[in-house]
Coordinates of C-alpha atoms in Angstrom, one line a residue:
Chain A
M1 CA 20.2 18.7 -20.8
M2 CA 19.1 19.0 -24.6
I3 CA 15.8 18.7 -25.8
T4 CA 14.7 18.3 -29.5
I5 CA 11.0 18.8 -30.4
T6 CA 9.6 17.9 -33.9
T7 CA 6.0 17.1 -35.0
S8 CA 3.9 15.2 -37.3
G9 CA 0.2 15.1 -38.2
G10 CA -1.9 18.3 -38.4
I11 CA -4.1 19.5 -41.2
G12 CA -1.4 19.2 -43.8
G13 CA 0.0 15.9 -42.3
F14 CA 3.5 17.4 -42.0
G15 CA 3.2 18.6 -38.4
L16 CA 4.0 22.2 -37.6
A17 CA 7.1 22.2 -39.9
R18 CA 8.9 23.8 -37.1
K19 CA 11.6 22.1 -35.1
A20 CA 13.2 23.3 -31.9
E21 CA 16.7 22.1 -30.4
V22 CA 16.8 23.5 -26.9
A23 CA 19.9 23.7 -24.8
V24 CA 17.9 23.8 -21.5
D25 CA 20.8 25.1 -19.4
E26 CA 20.8 28.2 -21.6
L27 CA 17.3 29.1 -21.1
P28 CA 16.5 32.3 -19.2
E29 CA 14.3 32.0 -15.9
P30 CA 11.5 31.2 -15.5
L31 CA 11.5 29.3 -18.8
H32 CA 14.4 27.2 -17.6
S33 CA 12.6 25.8 -14.5
E34 CA 9.3 25.5 -16.3
T35 CA 11.0 23.3 -19.0
C36 CA 12.8 21.3 -16.4
A37 CA 9.6 20.6 -14.6
R38 CA 7.2 20.0 -17.5
L39 CA 9.6 18.2 -19.9
D40 CA 11.5 16.1 -17.6
P41 CA 11.6 12.5 -18.7
A42 CA 9.7 11.2 -15.7
A43 CA 7.0 13.8 -16.4
L44 CA 6.7 12.8 -19.9
A45 CA 6.8 9.1 -19.2
G46 CA 3.6 9.6 -17.1
L47 CA 1.8 11.0 -20.2
R48 CA 2.4 8.7 -22.9
A49 CA 0.1 6.0 -21.8
G50 CA -3.0 8.1 -22.8
S51 CA -5.5 6.4 -25.1
A52 CA -6.1 7.3 -28.9
P53 CA -7.2 10.9 -29.4
R54 CA -10.8 11.8 -30.5
G55 CA -10.9 14.3 -33.2
A56 CA -9.0 14.9 -36.4
D57 CA -5.9 16.9 -37.8
R58 CA -4.2 16.7 -34.3
I59 CA -0.5 17.1 -33.9
V60 CA 1.8 14.5 -32.4
Y61 CA 4.9 15.7 -30.6
H62 CA 8.3 13.8 -31.1
I63 CA 10.3 14.8 -28.0
V64 CA 13.8 13.6 -27.3
V65 CA 15.5 14.5 -24.1
V66 CA 19.1 13.9 -23.8
E67 CA 20.6 14.2 -20.3
Q68 CA 24.3 14.2 -19.5
G69 CA 25.7 10.7 -19.0
A70 CA 22.2 9.0 -19.7
A71 CA 20.7 7.4 -23.0
P72 CA 18.2 9.7 -24.9
S73 CA 14.6 9.4 -23.8
T74 CA 12.2 9.5 -26.8
F75 CA 8.5 10.3 -26.5
D76 CA 5.8 10.3 -29.1
L77 CA 3.0 12.3 -27.6
P78 CA -0.3 13.3 -29.3
E79 CA -1.2 16.8 -28.3
T80 CA -4.4 15.4 -26.6
V81 CA -2.3 14.1 -23.8
L82 CA -0.3 17.1 -23.1
P83 CA -1.8 19.6 -20.6
G84 CA -2.6 23.0 -21.7
P85 CA 0.4 24.6 -19.8
T86 CA 2.8 22.2 -21.4
L87 CA 1.6 23.0 -24.9
D88 CA 1.9 26.6 -24.0
L89 CA 5.5 26.1 -22.8
I90 CA 6.3 24.2 -26.2
D91 CA 5.0 27.1 -28.0
E92 CA 7.2 29.4 -25.9
L93 CA 10.3 27.2 -26.7
L94 CA 9.5 27.2 -30.4
D95 CA 9.2 30.9 -30.4
F96 CA 12.4 31.2 -28.3
V97 CA 14.4 29.0 -30.6
S98 CA 13.1 30.6 -33.9
K99 CA 14.1 34.2 -32.5
R100 CA 17.8 33.1 -31.5
Chain O
M1 CA -5.0 -4.1 -23.1
C2 CA -7.0 -4.3 -19.9
C3 CA -6.7 -2.0 -17.1
P4 CA -5.1 -3.6 -14.0
V5 CA -7.3 -1.8 -11.5
R6 CA -10.9 -1.4 -12.6
R7 CA -10.8 -4.6 -14.6
D8 CA -14.0 -5.6 -16.2
S9 CA -14.1 -9.3 -17.0
R10 CA -17.0 -9.0 -19.4
L11 CA -15.1 -6.6 -21.5
C12 CA -11.4 -7.5 -21.3
I13 CA -11.9 -10.3 -24.1
V14 CA -13.3 -7.6 -26.4
P15 CA -10.5 -6.9 -29.1
P16 CA -9.2 -3.3 -29.3
H17 CA -10.9 -2.7 -32.7
M18 CA -14.4 -3.3 -31.1
L19 CA -13.6 -1.2 -28.1
R20 CA -12.8 1.7 -30.3
V21 CA -16.1 1.3 -32.2
L22 CA -17.9 1.2 -28.8
E23 CA -16.0 4.2 -27.7
M24 CA -17.2 6.0 -30.8
R25 CA -20.8 4.7 -30.9
G26 CA -21.7 3.6 -27.4
D27 CA -24.0 5.6 -25.0
R28 CA -22.2 7.7 -22.4
K29 CA -21.8 4.5 -20.2
T30 CA -20.6 2.1 -22.7
A31 CA -18.3 4.7 -24.4
A32 CA -16.7 5.6 -20.8
M33 CA -16.1 1.8 -20.3
A34 CA -14.5 1.1 -23.7
R35 CA -12.3 4.3 -23.2
R36 CA -11.2 3.2 -19.8
L37 CA -10.3 -0.4 -21.1
L38 CA -8.4 1.2 -24.1
D39 CA -6.6 3.7 -21.7
Q40 CA -3.8 1.5 -20.1
S41 CA -3.4 4.0 -17.6
C42 CA -7.0 4.5 -16.5
R43 CA -6.4 8.2 -16.8
I44 CA -9.1 9.8 -18.9
R45 CA -8.6 13.4 -19.6
D46 CA -11.4 15.7 -18.2
D47 CA -12.0 17.2 -21.5
R48 CA -12.6 14.0 -23.2
A49 CA -14.8 12.8 -20.4
A50 CA -17.0 15.7 -21.1
I51 CA -17.6 14.5 -24.8
A52 CA -21.0 12.8 -24.8
A53 CA -20.9 9.9 -27.2
R54 CA -24.0 9.5 -29.2
P55 CA -25.7 6.1 -30.1
M56 CA -26.3 5.4 -33.7
L57 CA -29.8 4.3 -34.4
A58 CA -31.1 2.2 -37.4
E59 CA -33.1 4.2 -39.8
G60 CA -36.1 2.4 -41.4
G61 CA -36.9 1.8 -45.0
D62 CA -35.6 -0.7 -47.6
A63 CA -31.9 0.3 -47.3
P64 CA -31.5 1.5 -43.6
G65 CA -28.6 3.2 -42.4
F66 CA -27.1 4.0 -39.0
V67 CA -27.7 7.7 -38.3
A68 CA -27.5 10.1 -35.5
E69 CA -30.3 10.3 -33.2
G70 CA -31.4 13.8 -34.3
Y71 CA -31.1 12.8 -38.0
L72 CA -34.1 10.5 -37.9
G73 CA -37.1 11.6 -39.7
A74 CA -37.8 14.8 -41.5
A75 CA -35.0 17.8 -41.3
A76 CA -35.8 20.0 -38.2
A77 CA -36.4 23.6 -38.6
R78 CA -33.3 25.8 -39.2
G79 CA -31.5 26.1 -36.0
L80 CA -28.1 27.7 -36.5
L81 CA -26.2 28.4 -33.4
R82 CA -22.6 29.7 -33.4
E83 CA -20.1 30.6 -30.6
I84 CA -16.8 32.0 -31.6
H85 CA -14.3 32.2 -28.9
D86 CA -10.8 33.9 -28.8
G87 CA -8.1 31.6 -27.5
E88 CA -5.9 34.5 -26.9
S89 CA -2.7 32.5 -28.1
R90 CA -3.2 29.9 -25.4
A91 CA -3.9 26.3 -25.5
A92 CA -7.0 26.1 -23.3
L93 CA -10.2 25.6 -25.1
P94 CA -12.6 27.0 -25.8
G95 CA -11.3 30.5 -24.7
R96 CA -13.2 33.9 -24.3
L97 CA -16.6 34.1 -26.1
V98 CA -16.4 37.0 -28.5
R99 CA -19.4 36.3 -30.9
A100 CA -22.5 34.6 -30.3
E101 CA -25.4 33.8 -32.7
G102 CA -26.9 37.0 -34.0
D103 CA -24.0 39.2 -32.4
P104 CA -22.7 41.9 -34.7
P105 CA -19.2 41.6 -36.3
T106 CA -16.4 41.8 -33.8
G107 CA -14.0 43.6 -36.3
D108 CA -11.5 40.8 -35.6
A109 CA -11.2 39.3 -39.1
S110 CA -10.6 35.7 -37.8
A111 CA -13.5 35.7 -35.5
D112 CA -15.7 37.0 -38.1
G113 CA -14.4 34.8 -40.7
A114 CA -14.9 31.7 -38.5
Y115 CA -18.5 32.9 -37.8
D116 CA -19.3 33.3 -41.6
G117 CA -17.5 30.2 -42.5
A118 CA -19.6 28.0 -39.9
G119 CA -22.7 29.6 -41.3
A120 CA -21.7 28.6 -44.9
V121 CA -21.1 25.0 -43.7
Y122 CA -24.2 24.9 -41.7
D123 CA -26.2 26.1 -44.7
L124 CA -24.7 23.5 -47.1
Y125 CA -25.6 20.6 -44.9
F126 CA -29.1 22.0 -44.0
E127 CA -30.2 23.2 -47.3
E128 CA -28.6 20.6 -49.4
F129 CA -28.7 17.6 -47.3
G130 CA -31.3 18.3 -44.7
R131 CA -28.9 17.8 -41.9
N132 CA -29.4 20.2 -38.8
S133 CA -25.8 20.9 -37.7
L134 CA -23.0 18.5 -37.2
D135 CA -24.8 16.1 -35.0
G136 CA -28.1 16.4 -37.0
A137 CA -29.6 17.5 -33.7
G138 CA -28.8 21.2 -33.8
M139 CA -25.7 21.1 -31.9
T140 CA -23.9 24.6 -31.2
L141 CA -21.1 25.2 -33.6
I142 CA -18.2 26.2 -31.4
A143 CA -15.0 27.5 -32.9
T144 CA -12.0 28.9 -31.4
V145 CA -9.7 31.4 -33.3
H146 CA -6.3 32.6 -32.2
H147 CA -5.5 29.2 -30.9
R148 CA -2.0 29.0 -29.2
R149 CA 0.8 31.1 -30.3
N150 CA 2.0 31.1 -34.2
F151 CA 0.2 27.8 -34.2
N152 CA 0.6 26.1 -37.6
N153 CA -2.7 24.0 -37.5
A154 CA -6.5 23.8 -37.4
F155 CA -8.3 20.7 -36.0
W156 CA -11.5 19.2 -34.8
D157 CA -11.2 18.0 -31.2
G158 CA -14.4 15.9 -31.1
R159 CA -16.6 18.8 -29.9
Q160 CA -15.4 22.0 -31.5
M161 CA -13.0 23.5 -34.2
A162 CA -9.8 25.4 -33.4
Y163 CA -7.8 27.5 -35.8
G164 CA -4.2 28.8 -35.2
D165 CA -3.2 32.0 -36.7
G166 CA -0.1 30.4 -38.4
G167 CA 3.3 31.6 -37.9
G168 CA 3.4 33.7 -41.1
E169 CA 6.2 31.8 -42.7
I170 CA 4.6 28.4 -43.5
F171 CA 1.0 29.4 -42.9
R172 CA -0.5 32.9 -43.0
T173 CA -4.0 31.7 -41.7
F174 CA -6.5 29.0 -41.4
I175 CA -9.5 31.1 -41.8
E176 CA -10.4 29.8 -45.1
T177 CA -13.8 28.4 -46.3
S178 CA -12.8 24.9 -47.6
V179 CA -10.6 24.6 -44.4
I180 CA -13.5 25.4 -42.1
G181 CA -15.8 23.0 -44.2
H182 CA -13.0 20.4 -43.8
E183 CA -12.8 20.6 -39.9
M184 CA -16.5 20.7 -39.4
S185 CA -17.0 17.9 -41.7
H186 CA -14.8 15.8 -39.4
G187 CA -17.7 16.5 -37.0
V188 CA -20.2 15.3 -39.4
V189 CA -18.2 12.0 -39.8
Q190 CA -18.0 11.6 -36.0
F191 CA -21.7 11.9 -35.7
S192 CA -22.5 9.7 -38.6
G193 CA -21.0 6.4 -37.3
G194 CA -17.5 7.5 -37.5
L195 CA -14.3 6.4 -39.5
V196 CA -11.4 5.3 -37.5
Y197 CA -8.7 7.9 -37.9
E198 CA -5.9 5.6 -39.2
G199 CA -4.9 3.8 -42.3
Q200 CA -7.7 3.7 -45.1
S201 CA -10.5 4.5 -42.9
G202 CA -8.7 7.6 -41.6
A203 CA -7.8 8.6 -45.1
L204 CA -11.6 8.3 -46.0
N205 CA -12.4 10.3 -43.0
E206 CA -9.9 13.0 -44.3
S207 CA -11.2 12.7 -47.8
F208 CA -14.9 13.2 -46.8
A209 CA -13.7 16.3 -44.9
D210 CA -11.9 17.6 -48.2
V211 CA -14.9 16.8 -50.3
F212 CA -17.3 18.7 -48.2
G213 CA -14.8 21.5 -47.6
A214 CA -14.6 21.9 -51.5
Q215 CA -18.5 21.8 -51.9
T216 CA -18.6 24.5 -49.2
R217 CA -16.3 26.9 -51.0
Q218 CA -17.7 26.1 -54.3
R219 CA -21.3 26.7 -53.2
L220 CA -20.3 29.9 -51.6
E221 CA -18.6 31.2 -54.6
G222 CA -21.3 29.8 -56.9
T223 CA -18.7 27.8 -59.1
G224 CA -19.6 24.6 -60.9
A225 CA -17.5 21.5 -60.9
C226 CA -15.8 22.5 -64.2
E227 CA -15.0 26.1 -63.1
S228 CA -13.6 25.4 -59.7
D229 CA -9.8 24.8 -59.1
W230 CA -10.7 22.0 -56.5
L231 CA -7.9 23.3 -54.0
I232 CA -8.2 22.7 -50.4
G233 CA -6.8 25.6 -48.3
K234 CA -6.1 27.9 -51.3
G235 CA -4.1 30.8 -50.2
I236 CA -3.3 29.8 -46.7
L237 CA 0.3 29.0 -47.2
G238 CA 2.9 31.6 -46.5
P239 CA 4.3 34.1 -49.1
G240 CA 7.7 32.4 -49.3
I241 CA 6.3 28.9 -49.7
K242 CA 6.3 27.6 -53.3
G243 CA 2.7 26.2 -53.5
V244 CA -1.0 27.3 -54.0
A245 CA -2.8 25.4 -51.3
L246 CA -2.7 22.2 -48.9
R247 CA -4.1 19.8 -51.5
S248 CA -5.3 19.6 -55.0
M249 CA -8.4 17.3 -55.7
K250 CA -7.9 17.9 -59.4
M251 CA -4.3 17.0 -59.5
P252 CA -3.2 15.3 -56.2
G253 CA 0.5 15.7 -55.5
T254 CA 0.9 19.2 -57.1
A255 CA -0.3 21.6 -54.5
Y256 CA 3.2 22.5 -53.3
S257 CA 6.7 21.8 -54.0
D258 CA 8.9 23.7 -51.5
A259 CA 12.5 23.5 -50.0
L260 CA 10.7 23.5 -46.5
L261 CA 7.6 21.3 -47.1
G262 CA 9.0 19.1 -49.7
Q263 CA 6.7 17.7 -52.5
D264 CA 3.1 17.4 -51.9
P265 CA 3.0 13.5 -51.5
Q266 CA -0.6 12.8 -52.4
P267 CA -1.2 10.0 -54.9
Y268 CA -4.2 10.1 -57.3
H269 CA -4.2 6.1 -58.0
M270 CA -3.9 3.1 -55.9
D271 CA -0.8 2.1 -57.8
F272 CA 0.9 5.0 -55.7
Y273 CA -0.7 4.2 -52.4
V274 CA 1.7 5.3 -49.8
N275 CA 2.4 2.6 -47.0
T276 CA 3.7 4.5 -43.9
T277 CA 3.4 4.7 -40.2
E278 CA 3.6 8.6 -40.2
D279 CA 0.5 10.7 -39.8
N280 CA -1.7 7.7 -38.5
G281 CA -1.0 5.7 -41.5
G282 CA -0.8 8.5 -44.2
V283 CA -4.3 9.8 -43.6
H284 CA -3.5 13.1 -45.3
V285 CA -1.6 11.4 -48.1
N286 CA -3.7 8.7 -49.4
S287 CA -6.8 10.7 -49.1
G288 CA -5.7 11.9 -52.5
I289 CA -7.2 8.7 -54.2
P290 CA -10.9 9.1 -53.0
N291 CA -10.4 12.8 -53.3
H292 CA -9.6 12.5 -57.0
A293 CA -12.3 9.9 -57.7
F294 CA -15.0 12.5 -56.4
Y295 CA -13.3 15.1 -58.5
L296 CA -13.5 12.9 -61.6
Y297 CA -17.2 12.0 -60.8
C298 CA -18.1 15.7 -60.6
M299 CA -16.4 16.2 -64.0
Y300 CA -18.2 13.3 -65.7
L301 CA -21.6 14.6 -64.6
G302 CA -20.9 18.3 -64.8
G303 CA -23.0 20.7 -62.8
N304 CA -22.6 21.4 -59.1
S305 CA -20.5 19.2 -56.7
W306 CA -23.0 19.5 -54.0
G307 CA -25.6 18.2 -56.5
V308 CA -25.8 14.6 -57.5
P309 CA -21.9 13.7 -56.3
G310 CA -22.5 15.3 -53.0
Q311 CA -25.8 13.6 -52.4
V312 CA -24.3 10.1 -53.3
W313 CA -21.2 10.8 -51.1
Y314 CA -23.6 12.0 -48.3
D315 CA -25.9 9.0 -48.4
A316 CA -22.9 6.8 -48.6
L317 CA -21.5 8.3 -45.3
R318 CA -25.0 7.8 -43.6
R319 CA -25.3 4.2 -44.7
L320 CA -21.9 2.9 -44.2
N321 CA -21.9 1.0 -41.1
N322 CA -18.1 0.1 -40.9
P323 CA -15.7 2.5 -39.0
Y324 CA -12.9 0.4 -40.4
A325 CA -13.9 0.8 -43.9
S326 CA -11.4 0.3 -46.7
F327 CA -11.1 2.3 -49.9
H328 CA -12.9 -0.6 -51.8
D329 CA -15.6 -0.8 -49.0
W330 CA -16.3 3.0 -49.4
A331 CA -16.3 2.9 -53.1
T332 CA -18.7 0.1 -53.1
Q333 CA -20.9 1.9 -50.6
T334 CA -21.0 4.9 -53.0
V335 CA -22.1 2.9 -55.9
Q336 CA -24.8 1.2 -53.8
S337 CA -26.0 4.7 -52.7
A338 CA -26.0 5.8 -56.4
V339 CA -28.0 2.8 -57.5
Q340 CA -30.4 3.5 -54.6
L341 CA -30.7 7.1 -55.6
H342 CA -30.6 6.7 -59.4
G343 CA -31.1 3.3 -60.6
V344 CA -28.8 0.4 -61.7
G345 CA -28.2 1.5 -65.2
S346 CA -28.3 5.1 -64.7
R347 CA -25.7 7.6 -66.0
E348 CA -25.0 8.6 -62.5
V349 CA -23.9 4.9 -61.7
L350 CA -21.9 4.2 -64.8
A351 CA -20.1 7.6 -64.2
L352 CA -19.2 6.7 -60.8
R353 CA -18.0 3.3 -61.7
R354 CA -15.8 4.9 -64.2
A355 CA -14.3 7.4 -61.7
W356 CA -13.7 4.7 -59.1
T357 CA -11.9 2.6 -62.0
L358 CA -9.5 5.4 -63.0
V359 CA -8.2 5.7 -59.6
G360 CA -7.6 1.9 -59.5
L361 CA -10.6 0.7 -57.6
A362 CA -12.9 -1.4 -60.0
I363 CA -16.3 -1.8 -58.3

């Protein structure tokens, strides 16, 4: 499974200006298991119906999940609909990718 | 639009734009109902449920505005209350309390900077505009520093400020006076009737935050309009980024030009208005137009930005009863406020009309 994470919005309007392309099968444990659980297309699909976020300068995550033999699943998710542990996981993935 | 489960036939014919205003302005019960109807999944996040919507009340007088409950009448006594939390690189808010009002410095530059910055913003609104905190009713100013890991952002979440540390490459910090003033001023907008965060009204929301962020920094540094550089987020970009700030109110579109970030996309004139679906309809892009109008107005008048220009902008926000305001609506409201404050043929009104005309908005 491949996951691509890009962003938009934020105080500058250009998101976090960091992009992550993650080959999930290459992730070490427990990062692998947590990624499979939290960024699974079914789990993300359950998040995207949230209402418009309150506040300002928030980030929107654009997540593309490509599973073998399946069409890409695309999600545009305001950070306000993502649970804290999922945001922490995204930070960990961004960090992991930047250090590779 | 309507929730299939807890359907409310009284409100299901209400269009989404009205529901969004009700969510923003209604009392707790009305706001919750509007939110539920807007939320197709009927799952309202716990943190959002805790946000108490405040009703807007009509102010008396010849030109009444709609203001937060606590703003009615004379300004209250000074009641600055700050709480600075350490997010400890996690997403959960608000995090661990590290400095409450009156506590000594922590030694953490971010925490102490957020504390001092919140005080500077409070002082601007209280001493110059008679407003007691963001809601006009003395609400505690809550901020979280060290929010998330290498987080390249700062934001207002509807009830508090949050500041990342930046990853070092693109941003080195978000603890900067104009940024703090910017985030807190989003709170002022929210508690003053609100501006829907998309399209032109969203860009006005952004511009108001920049305008008062700039005023906060200029007032703290004691610089008049003619001496200021009019930069928002000066010095927060990483050392390798070719740029000086996030935005320039003096010369929109010139704050940075970098291989990673690209060219600062802000326009300074309606001829260059950017139509886009990105960033809630370009709220951080097109804010360059009203930003530049404020800059021009300050330059025409001279003196301090938080003097006549700040008073006109603040009065306009209080009296604007239109969360979906366009740039033209806002420009018209500022002129009406200037007329109210200074008279029809005054220099203050003529300079303002000229400023708006120069950015392509003839009023």
